[in-house]
Tab-separated table of C-alpha atoms in Angstrom:
chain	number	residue	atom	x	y	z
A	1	UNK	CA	-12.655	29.889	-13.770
A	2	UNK	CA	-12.875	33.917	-13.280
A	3	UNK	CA	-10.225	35.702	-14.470
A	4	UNK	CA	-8.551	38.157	-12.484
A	5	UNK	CA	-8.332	41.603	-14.089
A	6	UNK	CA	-5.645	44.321	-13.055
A	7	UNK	CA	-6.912	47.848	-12.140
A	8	UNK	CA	-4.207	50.555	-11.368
A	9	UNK	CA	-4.366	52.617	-8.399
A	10	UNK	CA	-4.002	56.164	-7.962
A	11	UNK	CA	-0.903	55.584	-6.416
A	12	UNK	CA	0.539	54.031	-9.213
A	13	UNK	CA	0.107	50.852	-7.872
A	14	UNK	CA	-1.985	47.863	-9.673
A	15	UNK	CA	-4.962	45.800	-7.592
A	16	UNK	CA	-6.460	42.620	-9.142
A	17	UNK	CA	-10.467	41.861	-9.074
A	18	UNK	CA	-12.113	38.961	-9.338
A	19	UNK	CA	-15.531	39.273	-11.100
A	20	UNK	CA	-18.338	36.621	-10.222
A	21	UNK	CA	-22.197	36.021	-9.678
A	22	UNK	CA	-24.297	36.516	-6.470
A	23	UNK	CA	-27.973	36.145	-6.154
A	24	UNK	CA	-29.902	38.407	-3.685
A	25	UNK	CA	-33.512	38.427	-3.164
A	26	UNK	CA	-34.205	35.882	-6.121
A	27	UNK	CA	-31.970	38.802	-8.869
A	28	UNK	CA	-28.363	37.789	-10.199
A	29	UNK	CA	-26.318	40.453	-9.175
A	30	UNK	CA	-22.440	41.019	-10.641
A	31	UNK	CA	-19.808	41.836	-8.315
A	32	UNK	CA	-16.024	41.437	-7.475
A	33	UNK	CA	-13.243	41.017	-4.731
A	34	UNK	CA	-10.124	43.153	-4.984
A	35	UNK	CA	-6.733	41.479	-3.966
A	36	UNK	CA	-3.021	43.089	-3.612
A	37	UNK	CA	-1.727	40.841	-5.960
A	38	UNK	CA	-2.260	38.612	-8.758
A	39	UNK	CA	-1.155	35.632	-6.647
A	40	UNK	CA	-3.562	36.146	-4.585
A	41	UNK	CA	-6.373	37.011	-6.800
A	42	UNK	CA	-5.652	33.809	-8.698
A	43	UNK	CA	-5.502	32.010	-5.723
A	44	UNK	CA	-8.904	32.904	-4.689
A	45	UNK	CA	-10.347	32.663	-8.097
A	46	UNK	CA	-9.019	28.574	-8.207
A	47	UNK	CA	-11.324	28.591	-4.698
A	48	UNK	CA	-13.942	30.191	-6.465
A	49	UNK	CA	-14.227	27.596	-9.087
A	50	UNK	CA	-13.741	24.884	-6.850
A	51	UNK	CA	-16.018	25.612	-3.910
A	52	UNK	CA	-18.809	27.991	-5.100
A	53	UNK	CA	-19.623	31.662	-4.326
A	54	UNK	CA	-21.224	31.038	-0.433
A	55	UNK	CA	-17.987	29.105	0.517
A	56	UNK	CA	-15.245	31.385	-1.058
A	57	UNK	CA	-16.719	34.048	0.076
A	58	UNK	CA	-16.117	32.374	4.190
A	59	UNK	CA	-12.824	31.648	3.354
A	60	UNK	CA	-12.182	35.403	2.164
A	61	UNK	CA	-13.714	36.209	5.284
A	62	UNK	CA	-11.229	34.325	7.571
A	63	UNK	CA	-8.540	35.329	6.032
A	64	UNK	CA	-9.562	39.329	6.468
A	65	UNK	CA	-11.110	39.133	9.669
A	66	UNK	CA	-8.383	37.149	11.568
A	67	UNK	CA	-6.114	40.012	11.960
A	68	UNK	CA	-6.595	40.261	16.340
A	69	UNK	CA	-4.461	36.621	16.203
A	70	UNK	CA	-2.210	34.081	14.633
A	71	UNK	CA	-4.288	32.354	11.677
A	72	UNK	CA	-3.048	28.892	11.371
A	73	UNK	CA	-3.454	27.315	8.173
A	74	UNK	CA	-3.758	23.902	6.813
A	75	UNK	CA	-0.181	23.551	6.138
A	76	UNK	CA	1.026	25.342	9.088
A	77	UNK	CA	-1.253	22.685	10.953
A	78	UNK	CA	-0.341	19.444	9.416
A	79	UNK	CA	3.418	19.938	8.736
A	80	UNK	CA	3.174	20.544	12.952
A	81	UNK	CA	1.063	17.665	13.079
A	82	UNK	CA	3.399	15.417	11.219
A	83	UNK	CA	6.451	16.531	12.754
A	84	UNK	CA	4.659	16.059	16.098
A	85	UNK	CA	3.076	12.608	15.712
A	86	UNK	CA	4.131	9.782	17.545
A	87	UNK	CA	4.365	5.674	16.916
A	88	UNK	CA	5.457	6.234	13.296
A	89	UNK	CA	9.066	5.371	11.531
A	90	UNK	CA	10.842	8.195	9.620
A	91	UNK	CA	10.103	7.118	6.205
A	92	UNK	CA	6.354	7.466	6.762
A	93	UNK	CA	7.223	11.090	8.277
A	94	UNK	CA	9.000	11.630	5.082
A	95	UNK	CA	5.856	10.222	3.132
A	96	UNK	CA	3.603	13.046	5.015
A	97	UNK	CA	5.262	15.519	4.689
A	98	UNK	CA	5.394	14.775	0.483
A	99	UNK	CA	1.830	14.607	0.706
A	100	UNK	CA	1.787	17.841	2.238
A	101	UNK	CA	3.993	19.228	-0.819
A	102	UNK	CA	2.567	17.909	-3.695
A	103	UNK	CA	-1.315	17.545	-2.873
A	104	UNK	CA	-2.580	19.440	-0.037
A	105	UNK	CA	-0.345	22.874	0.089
A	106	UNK	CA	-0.921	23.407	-3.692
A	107	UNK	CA	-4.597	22.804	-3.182
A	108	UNK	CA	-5.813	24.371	0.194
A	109	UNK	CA	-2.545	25.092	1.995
A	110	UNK	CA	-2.801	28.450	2.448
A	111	UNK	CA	-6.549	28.496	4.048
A	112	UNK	CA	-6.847	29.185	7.433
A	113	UNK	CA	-7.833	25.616	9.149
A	114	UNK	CA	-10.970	26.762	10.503
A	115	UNK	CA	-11.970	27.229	6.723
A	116	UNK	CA	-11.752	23.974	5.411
A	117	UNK	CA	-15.447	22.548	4.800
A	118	UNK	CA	-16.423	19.495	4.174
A	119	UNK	CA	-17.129	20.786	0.420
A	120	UNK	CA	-13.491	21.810	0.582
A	121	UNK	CA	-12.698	18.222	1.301
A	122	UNK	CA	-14.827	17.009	-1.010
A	123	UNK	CA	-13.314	19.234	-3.959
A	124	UNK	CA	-10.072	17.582	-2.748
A	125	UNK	CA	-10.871	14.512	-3.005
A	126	UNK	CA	-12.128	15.141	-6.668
A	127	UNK	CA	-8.778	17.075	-7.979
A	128	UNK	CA	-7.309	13.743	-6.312
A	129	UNK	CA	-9.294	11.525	-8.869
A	130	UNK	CA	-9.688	13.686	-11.812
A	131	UNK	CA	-6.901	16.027	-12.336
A	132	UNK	CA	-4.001	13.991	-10.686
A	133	UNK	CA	-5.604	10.993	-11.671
A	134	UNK	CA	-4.380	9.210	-8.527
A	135	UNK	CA	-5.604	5.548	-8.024
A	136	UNK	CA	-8.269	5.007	-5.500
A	137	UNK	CA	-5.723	3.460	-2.588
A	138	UNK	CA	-3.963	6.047	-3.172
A	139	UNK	CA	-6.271	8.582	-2.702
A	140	UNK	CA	-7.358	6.836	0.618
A	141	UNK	CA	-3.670	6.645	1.589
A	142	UNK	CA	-3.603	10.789	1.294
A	143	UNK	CA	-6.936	11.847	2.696
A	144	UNK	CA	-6.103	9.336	5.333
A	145	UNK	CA	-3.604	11.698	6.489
A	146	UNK	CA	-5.430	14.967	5.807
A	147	UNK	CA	-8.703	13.355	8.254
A	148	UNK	CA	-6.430	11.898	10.930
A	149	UNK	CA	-4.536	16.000	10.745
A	150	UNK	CA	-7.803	17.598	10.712
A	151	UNK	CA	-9.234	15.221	13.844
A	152	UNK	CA	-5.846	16.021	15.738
A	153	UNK	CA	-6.687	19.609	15.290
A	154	UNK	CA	-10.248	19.045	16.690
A	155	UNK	CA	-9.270	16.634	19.432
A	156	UNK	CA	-6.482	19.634	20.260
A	157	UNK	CA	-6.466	20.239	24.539
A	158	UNK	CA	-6.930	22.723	26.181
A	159	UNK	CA	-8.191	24.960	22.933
A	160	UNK	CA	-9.661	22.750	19.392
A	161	UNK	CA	-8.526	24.692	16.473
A	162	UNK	CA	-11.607	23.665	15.091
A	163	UNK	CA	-15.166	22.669	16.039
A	164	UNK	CA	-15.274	19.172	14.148
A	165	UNK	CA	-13.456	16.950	11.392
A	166	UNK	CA	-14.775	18.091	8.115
A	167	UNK	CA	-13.106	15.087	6.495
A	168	UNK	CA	-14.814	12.425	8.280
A	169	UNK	CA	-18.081	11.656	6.363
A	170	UNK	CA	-16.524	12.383	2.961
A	171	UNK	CA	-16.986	9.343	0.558
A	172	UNK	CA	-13.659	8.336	-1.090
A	173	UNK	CA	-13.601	6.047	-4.059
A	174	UNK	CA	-13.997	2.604	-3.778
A	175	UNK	CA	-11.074	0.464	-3.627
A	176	UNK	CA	-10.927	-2.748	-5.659
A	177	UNK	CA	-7.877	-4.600	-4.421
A	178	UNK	CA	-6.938	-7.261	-7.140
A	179	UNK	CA	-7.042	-11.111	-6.019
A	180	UNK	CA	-3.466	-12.032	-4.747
A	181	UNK	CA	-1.690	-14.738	-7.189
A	182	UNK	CA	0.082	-17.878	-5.510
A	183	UNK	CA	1.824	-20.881	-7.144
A	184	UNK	CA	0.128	-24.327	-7.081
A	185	UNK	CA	2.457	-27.043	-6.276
A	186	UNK	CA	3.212	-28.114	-9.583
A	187	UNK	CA	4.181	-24.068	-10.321
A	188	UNK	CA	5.976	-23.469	-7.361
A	189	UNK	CA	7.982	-27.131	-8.745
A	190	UNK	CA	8.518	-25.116	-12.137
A	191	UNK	CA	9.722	-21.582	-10.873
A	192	UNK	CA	12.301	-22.812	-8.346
A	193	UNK	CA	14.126	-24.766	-10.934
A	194	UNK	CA	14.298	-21.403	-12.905
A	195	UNK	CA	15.924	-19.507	-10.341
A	196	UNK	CA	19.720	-19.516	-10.072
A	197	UNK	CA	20.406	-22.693	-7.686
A	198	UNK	CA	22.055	-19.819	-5.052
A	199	UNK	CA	18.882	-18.457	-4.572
A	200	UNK	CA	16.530	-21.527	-3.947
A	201	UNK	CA	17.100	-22.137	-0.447
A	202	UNK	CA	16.035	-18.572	0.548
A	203	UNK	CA	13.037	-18.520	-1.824
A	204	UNK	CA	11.882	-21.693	-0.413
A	205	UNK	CA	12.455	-19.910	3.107
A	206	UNK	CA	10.522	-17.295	1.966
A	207	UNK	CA	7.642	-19.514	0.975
A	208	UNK	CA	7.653	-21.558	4.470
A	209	UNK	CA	8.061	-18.747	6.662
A	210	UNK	CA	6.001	-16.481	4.905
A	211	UNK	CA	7.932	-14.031	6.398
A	212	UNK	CA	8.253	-10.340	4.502
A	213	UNK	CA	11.322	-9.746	2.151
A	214	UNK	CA	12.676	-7.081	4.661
A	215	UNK	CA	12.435	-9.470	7.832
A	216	UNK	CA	13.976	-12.162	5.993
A	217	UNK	CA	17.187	-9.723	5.151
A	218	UNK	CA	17.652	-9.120	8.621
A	219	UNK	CA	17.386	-12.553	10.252
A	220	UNK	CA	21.112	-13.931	11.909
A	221	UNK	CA	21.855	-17.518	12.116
A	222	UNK	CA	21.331	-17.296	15.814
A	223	UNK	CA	17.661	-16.437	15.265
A	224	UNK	CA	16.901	-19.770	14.154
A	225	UNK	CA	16.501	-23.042	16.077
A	226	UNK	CA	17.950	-25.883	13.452
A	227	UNK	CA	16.887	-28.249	16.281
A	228	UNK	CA	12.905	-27.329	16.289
A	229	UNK	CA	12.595	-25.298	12.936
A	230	UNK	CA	11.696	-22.237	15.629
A	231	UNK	CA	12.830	-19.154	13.773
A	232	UNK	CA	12.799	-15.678	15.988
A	233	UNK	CA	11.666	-12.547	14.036
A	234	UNK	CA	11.948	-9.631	15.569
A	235	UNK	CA	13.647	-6.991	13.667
A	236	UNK	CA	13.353	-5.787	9.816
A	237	UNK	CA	15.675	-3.687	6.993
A	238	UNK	CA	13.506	-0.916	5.959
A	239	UNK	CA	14.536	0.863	2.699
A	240	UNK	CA	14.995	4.558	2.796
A	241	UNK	CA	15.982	5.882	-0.412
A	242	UNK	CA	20.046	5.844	-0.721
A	243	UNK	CA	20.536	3.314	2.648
A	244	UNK	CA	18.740	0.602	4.730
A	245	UNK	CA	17.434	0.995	8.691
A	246	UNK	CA	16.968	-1.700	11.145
A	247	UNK	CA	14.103	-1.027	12.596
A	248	UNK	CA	10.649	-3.442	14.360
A	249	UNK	CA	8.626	-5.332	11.730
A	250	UNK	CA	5.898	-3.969	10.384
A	251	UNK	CA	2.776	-5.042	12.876
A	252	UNK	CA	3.345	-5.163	16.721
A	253	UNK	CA	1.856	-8.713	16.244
A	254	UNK	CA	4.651	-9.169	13.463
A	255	UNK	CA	7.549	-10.026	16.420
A	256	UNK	CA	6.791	-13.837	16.548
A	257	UNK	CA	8.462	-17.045	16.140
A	258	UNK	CA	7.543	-19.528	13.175
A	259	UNK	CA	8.081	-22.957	12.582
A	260	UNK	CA	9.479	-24.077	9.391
A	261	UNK	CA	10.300	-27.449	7.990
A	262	UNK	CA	13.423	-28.823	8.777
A	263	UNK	CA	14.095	-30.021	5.677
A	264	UNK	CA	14.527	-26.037	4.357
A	265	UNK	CA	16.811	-25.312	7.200
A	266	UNK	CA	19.298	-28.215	5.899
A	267	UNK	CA	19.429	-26.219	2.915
A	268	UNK	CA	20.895	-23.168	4.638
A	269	UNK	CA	24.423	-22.874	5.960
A	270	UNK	CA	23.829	-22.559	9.449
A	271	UNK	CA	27.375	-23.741	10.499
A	272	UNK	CA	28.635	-19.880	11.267
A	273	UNK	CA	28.800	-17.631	14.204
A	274	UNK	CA	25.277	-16.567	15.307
A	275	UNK	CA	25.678	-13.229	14.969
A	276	UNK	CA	26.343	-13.114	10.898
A	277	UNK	CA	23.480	-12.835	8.462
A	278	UNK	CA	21.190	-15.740	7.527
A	279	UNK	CA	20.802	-14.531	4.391
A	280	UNK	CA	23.529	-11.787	2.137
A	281	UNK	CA	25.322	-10.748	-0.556
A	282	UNK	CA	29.080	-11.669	-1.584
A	283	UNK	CA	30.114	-8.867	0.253
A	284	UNK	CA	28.208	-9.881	3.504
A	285	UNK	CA	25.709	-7.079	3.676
A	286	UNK	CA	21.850	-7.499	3.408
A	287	UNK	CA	19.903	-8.865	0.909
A	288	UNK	CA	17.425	-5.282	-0.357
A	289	UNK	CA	14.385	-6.058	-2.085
A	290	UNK	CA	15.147	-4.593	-4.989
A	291	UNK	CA	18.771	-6.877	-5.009
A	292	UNK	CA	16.967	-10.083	-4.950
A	293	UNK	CA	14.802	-9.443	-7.510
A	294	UNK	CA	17.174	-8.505	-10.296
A	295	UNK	CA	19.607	-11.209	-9.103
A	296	UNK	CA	17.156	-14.301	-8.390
A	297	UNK	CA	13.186	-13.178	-9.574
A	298	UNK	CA	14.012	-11.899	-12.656
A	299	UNK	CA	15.892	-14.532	-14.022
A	300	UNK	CA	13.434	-17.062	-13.267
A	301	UNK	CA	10.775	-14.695	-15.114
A	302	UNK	CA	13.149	-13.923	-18.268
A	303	UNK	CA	13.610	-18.206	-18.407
A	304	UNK	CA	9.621	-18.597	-18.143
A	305	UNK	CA	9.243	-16.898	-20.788
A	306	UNK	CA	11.737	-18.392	-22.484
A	307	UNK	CA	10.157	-21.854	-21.846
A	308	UNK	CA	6.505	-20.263	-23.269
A	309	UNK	CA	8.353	-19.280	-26.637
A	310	UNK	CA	10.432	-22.447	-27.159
A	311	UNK	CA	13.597	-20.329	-26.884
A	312	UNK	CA	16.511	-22.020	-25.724
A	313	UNK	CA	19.239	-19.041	-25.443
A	314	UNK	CA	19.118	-18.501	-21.341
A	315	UNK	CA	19.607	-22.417	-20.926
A	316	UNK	CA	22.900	-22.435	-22.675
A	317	UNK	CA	26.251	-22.502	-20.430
A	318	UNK	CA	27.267	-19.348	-22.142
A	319	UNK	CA	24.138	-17.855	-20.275
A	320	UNK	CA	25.616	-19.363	-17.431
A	321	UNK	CA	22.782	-21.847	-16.913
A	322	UNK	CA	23.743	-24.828	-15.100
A	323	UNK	CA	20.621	-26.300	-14.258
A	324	UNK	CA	17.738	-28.767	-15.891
A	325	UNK	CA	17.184	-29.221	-19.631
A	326	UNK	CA	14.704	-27.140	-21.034
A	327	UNK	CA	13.518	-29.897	-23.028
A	328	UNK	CA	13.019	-31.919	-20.232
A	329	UNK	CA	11.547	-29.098	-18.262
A	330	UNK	CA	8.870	-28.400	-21.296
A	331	UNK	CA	8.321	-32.196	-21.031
A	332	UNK	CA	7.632	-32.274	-17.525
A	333	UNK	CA	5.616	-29.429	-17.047
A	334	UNK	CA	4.158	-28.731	-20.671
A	335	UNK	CA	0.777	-27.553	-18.764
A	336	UNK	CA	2.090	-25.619	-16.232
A	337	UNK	CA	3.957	-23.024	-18.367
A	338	UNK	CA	0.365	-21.391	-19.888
A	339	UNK	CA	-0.892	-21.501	-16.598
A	340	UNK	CA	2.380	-20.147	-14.489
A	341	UNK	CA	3.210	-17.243	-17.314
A	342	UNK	CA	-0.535	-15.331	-17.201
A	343	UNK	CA	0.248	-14.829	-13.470
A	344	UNK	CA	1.705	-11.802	-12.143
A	345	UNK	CA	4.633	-12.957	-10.020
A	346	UNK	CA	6.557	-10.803	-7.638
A	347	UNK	CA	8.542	-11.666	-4.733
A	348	UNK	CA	5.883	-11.374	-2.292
A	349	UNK	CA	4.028	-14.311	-4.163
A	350	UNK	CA	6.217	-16.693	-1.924
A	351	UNK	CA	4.576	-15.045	1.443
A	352	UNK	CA	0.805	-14.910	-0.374
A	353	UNK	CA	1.807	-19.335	-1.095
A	354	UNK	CA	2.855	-19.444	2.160
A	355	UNK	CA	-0.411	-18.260	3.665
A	356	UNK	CA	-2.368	-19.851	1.458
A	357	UNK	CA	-0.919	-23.459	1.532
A	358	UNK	CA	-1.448	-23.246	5.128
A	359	UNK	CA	-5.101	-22.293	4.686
A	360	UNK	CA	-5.914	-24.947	1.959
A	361	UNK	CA	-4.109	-27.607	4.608
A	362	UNK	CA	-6.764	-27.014	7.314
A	363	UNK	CA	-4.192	-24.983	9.294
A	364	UNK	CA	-6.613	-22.614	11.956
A	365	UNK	CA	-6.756	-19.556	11.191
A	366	UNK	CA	-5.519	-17.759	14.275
A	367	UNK	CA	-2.664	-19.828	13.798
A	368	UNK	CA	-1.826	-19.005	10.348
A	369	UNK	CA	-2.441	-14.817	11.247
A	370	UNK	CA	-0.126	-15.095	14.031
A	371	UNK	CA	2.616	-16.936	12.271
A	372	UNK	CA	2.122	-14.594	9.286
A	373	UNK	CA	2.276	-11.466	11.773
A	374	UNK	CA	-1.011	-9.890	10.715
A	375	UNK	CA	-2.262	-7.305	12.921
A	376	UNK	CA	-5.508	-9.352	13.775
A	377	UNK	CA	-7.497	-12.224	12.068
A	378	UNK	CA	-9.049	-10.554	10.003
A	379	UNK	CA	-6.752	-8.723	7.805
A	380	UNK	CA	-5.584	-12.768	7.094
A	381	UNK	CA	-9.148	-13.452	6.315
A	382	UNK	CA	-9.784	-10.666	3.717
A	383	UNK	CA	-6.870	-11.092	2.025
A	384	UNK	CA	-6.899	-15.026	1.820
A	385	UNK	CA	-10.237	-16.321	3.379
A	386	UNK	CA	-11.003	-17.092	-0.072
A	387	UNK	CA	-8.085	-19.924	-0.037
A	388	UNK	CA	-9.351	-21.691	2.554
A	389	UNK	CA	-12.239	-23.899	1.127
A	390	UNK	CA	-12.403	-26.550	3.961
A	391	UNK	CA	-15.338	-24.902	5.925
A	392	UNK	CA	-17.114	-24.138	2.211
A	393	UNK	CA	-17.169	-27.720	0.866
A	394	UNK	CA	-18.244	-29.111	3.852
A	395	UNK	CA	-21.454	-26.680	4.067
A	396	UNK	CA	-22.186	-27.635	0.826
A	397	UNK	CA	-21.942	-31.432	1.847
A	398	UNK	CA	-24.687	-30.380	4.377
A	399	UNK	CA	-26.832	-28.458	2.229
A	400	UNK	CA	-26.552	-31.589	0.129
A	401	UNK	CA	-27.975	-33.821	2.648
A	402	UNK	CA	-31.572	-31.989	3.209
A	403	UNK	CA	-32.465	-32.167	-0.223
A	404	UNK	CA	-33.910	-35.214	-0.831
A	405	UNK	CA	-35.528	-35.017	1.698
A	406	UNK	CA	-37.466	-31.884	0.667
A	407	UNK	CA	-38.220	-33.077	-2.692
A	408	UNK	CA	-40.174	-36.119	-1.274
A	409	UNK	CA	-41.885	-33.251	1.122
A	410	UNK	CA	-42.913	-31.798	-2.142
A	411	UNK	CA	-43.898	-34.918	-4.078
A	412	UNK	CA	-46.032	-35.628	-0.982
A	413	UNK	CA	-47.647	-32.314	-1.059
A	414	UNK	CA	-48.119	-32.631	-4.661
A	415	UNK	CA	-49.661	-36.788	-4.424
């Protein structure tokens, strides 16, 4: 990167230049750009580095030749954008806004918006993968933002801030999401018995519902139908830092109502006014994420593991274990422990099982994205298509049944 060099004025006062390279007529020719101050200097020297000579050099000249109006620039833009847009909760506002701060004002904040190129946006996306070394979705997640900003700004009635998106062509890494894990019967057997017994009956609603942790917090006895299995969901807790807010789920498809076995609902206390939580703590406030994992997830997890190493400790009443024998446990499911332990289990495995069982049973799949409250078909299909091997087997059945026929075609051609 060119490094800016002071030069004192006659006035007493010190200007910064930034030496580089131009080619005219086929010659290299050495030249500079003069700056007020070394912020600036250094500033345009990053640019330099980043974007070339040609492109610097039209940024520079935006910046000077702007002077007859108001230059908005890329942060001005999209912190007004953010503020501005509509359909969004507060948390994802919040989420903008950090993407503003961290990525995009450090980076290109202080261009005018007219001067962002799509080599600009390019160059972003790189110091996204390379210096930051953020993941691919994430990278989507924030030049997802900066495109939609940069669109709004063309789209912009009566006047466009600028002629076209220069974000909407660029090519962003690929994204590689990793196959979702889901308990077999025999596992799902296994990792229920390792969970605290006051936990099991909301796992298991978890599982049958397939409802989100965060819808499942908010449910009230009166939402559910012990008579049908019909349970309403309409609302959802969504965690904002230091509190929780009610708020819609998180699809417009995801208000629905889902049937669930009856035999879950008997496991549920459903014998209290309708207005008081399905699901909640001792102290009758929701059940956050993050609670039910330390107090019912983890302790199945610490116990698996326990079970893998033959060690006995969190099964003793002084671990306050009250369940099966481990012994008996080991005996029962001696294969399933390998098997259950090399899978990455979280909380939202119980929706994923949900889904999937569903699938595997033959259950339509319209049906099974409208109980699960995906946005459309085929976010349900990319995610767990691959569960659902009905439709597969019985093309290969098919297949099956041409080919002897064409190898007598061939032994014919061949006699």
């Amino acid at each position: 990167m060119p490094t800016p060099r002071p030069r004192p004025r006659s006035d007493g006062t010190v200007a910064w230049q930034v030496p580089f390279s131009i080619y005219e007529y086929g010659r290299r020719r050495q030249t500079s750009e003069t700056f007020d101050t070394l912020d600036d200097a250094s500033r345009w020297a990053d640019l330099l580095d980043r974007i070339g000579v040609e492109q610097a050099l039209k940024v520079l000249d935006a910046q000077q030749n702007d002077l007859q109006r108001e230059v908005v620039t890329v942060t001005a833009w999209l912190r007004r954008y953010a503020d501005l847009r509509t359909g969004i909760q507060s948390d994802s506002r919040r989420k903008y806004h950090r993407y503003i701060d961290n990525d995009i004002d450090p980076f290109m904040g202080y261009l005018p918006i007219e001067a962002v190129t799509q080599e600009t946006d390019a160059s972003f996306v790189v110091h996204l993968e390379e210096d930051k070394g953020n993941a691919p979705k994430t990278i989507h997640n924030k030049h997802g933002f900066l495109s939609a900003g940069m669109r709004a700004a063309a789209e912009l009635r009566p006047t466009p801030l600028i002629a076209f998106n220069p974000c909407a062509t660029t090519r962003l890494p690929r994204v590689d999401t990793p196959e979702i894990e889901i308990f077999d019967d025999t596992e799902w057997e296994l990792f229920e018995q390792l969970m605290p017994p006051r936990w099991r009956p909301q796992a298991e609603f978890g599982l049958v519902s397939m409802a989100r942790p965060g819808e499942i917090s908010a449910l009230l006895v009166g939402d559910v139908n012990r008579k049908t299995g019909a349970v309403r969901i309409n609302k959802a807790w969504k965690d904002q830092g230091s509190r929780m807010v009610l708020g819609k789920p998180k699809t417009k498809r995801g208000v629905r109502t889902v049937n669930i076995p009856l035999e879950s609902l008997d496991r549920l206390d459903l014998d209290r006014p309708r207005d008081e939580l399905l699901f909640h703590t001792t102290q009758d406030t929701p059940i956050r994420s993050v609670y039910f994992y330390e107090k019912a997830w983890l302790p199945a997890l610490r116990r698996l593991q326990a079970l893998h190493d033959l060690n006995f400790r969190p099964f003793t009443r002084a671990a306050g274990w009250t369940g099966a024998d481990p012994e008996m446990l080991l005996d029962q499911f001696e294969d399933t422990v390998p098997t259950l332990i090399a899978k990455r289990l979280t909380p939202y495995t119980l929706r994923h099982t949900g889904i999937s069982w569903r699938l595997q049973d033959g259950i339509p799949l319209f049906v099974v994205s409208r109980d699960a409250g995906h946005e459309s078909t085929s976010t349900t299909d990319r995610i767990y298509g691959h569960n659902n091997r009905r439709a597969s087997e019985s093309a290969a059945l098919v297949v099956a049944s041409r080919l002897p026929r064409v190898r007598r075609a061939l032994l014919q051609i061949a006699a």
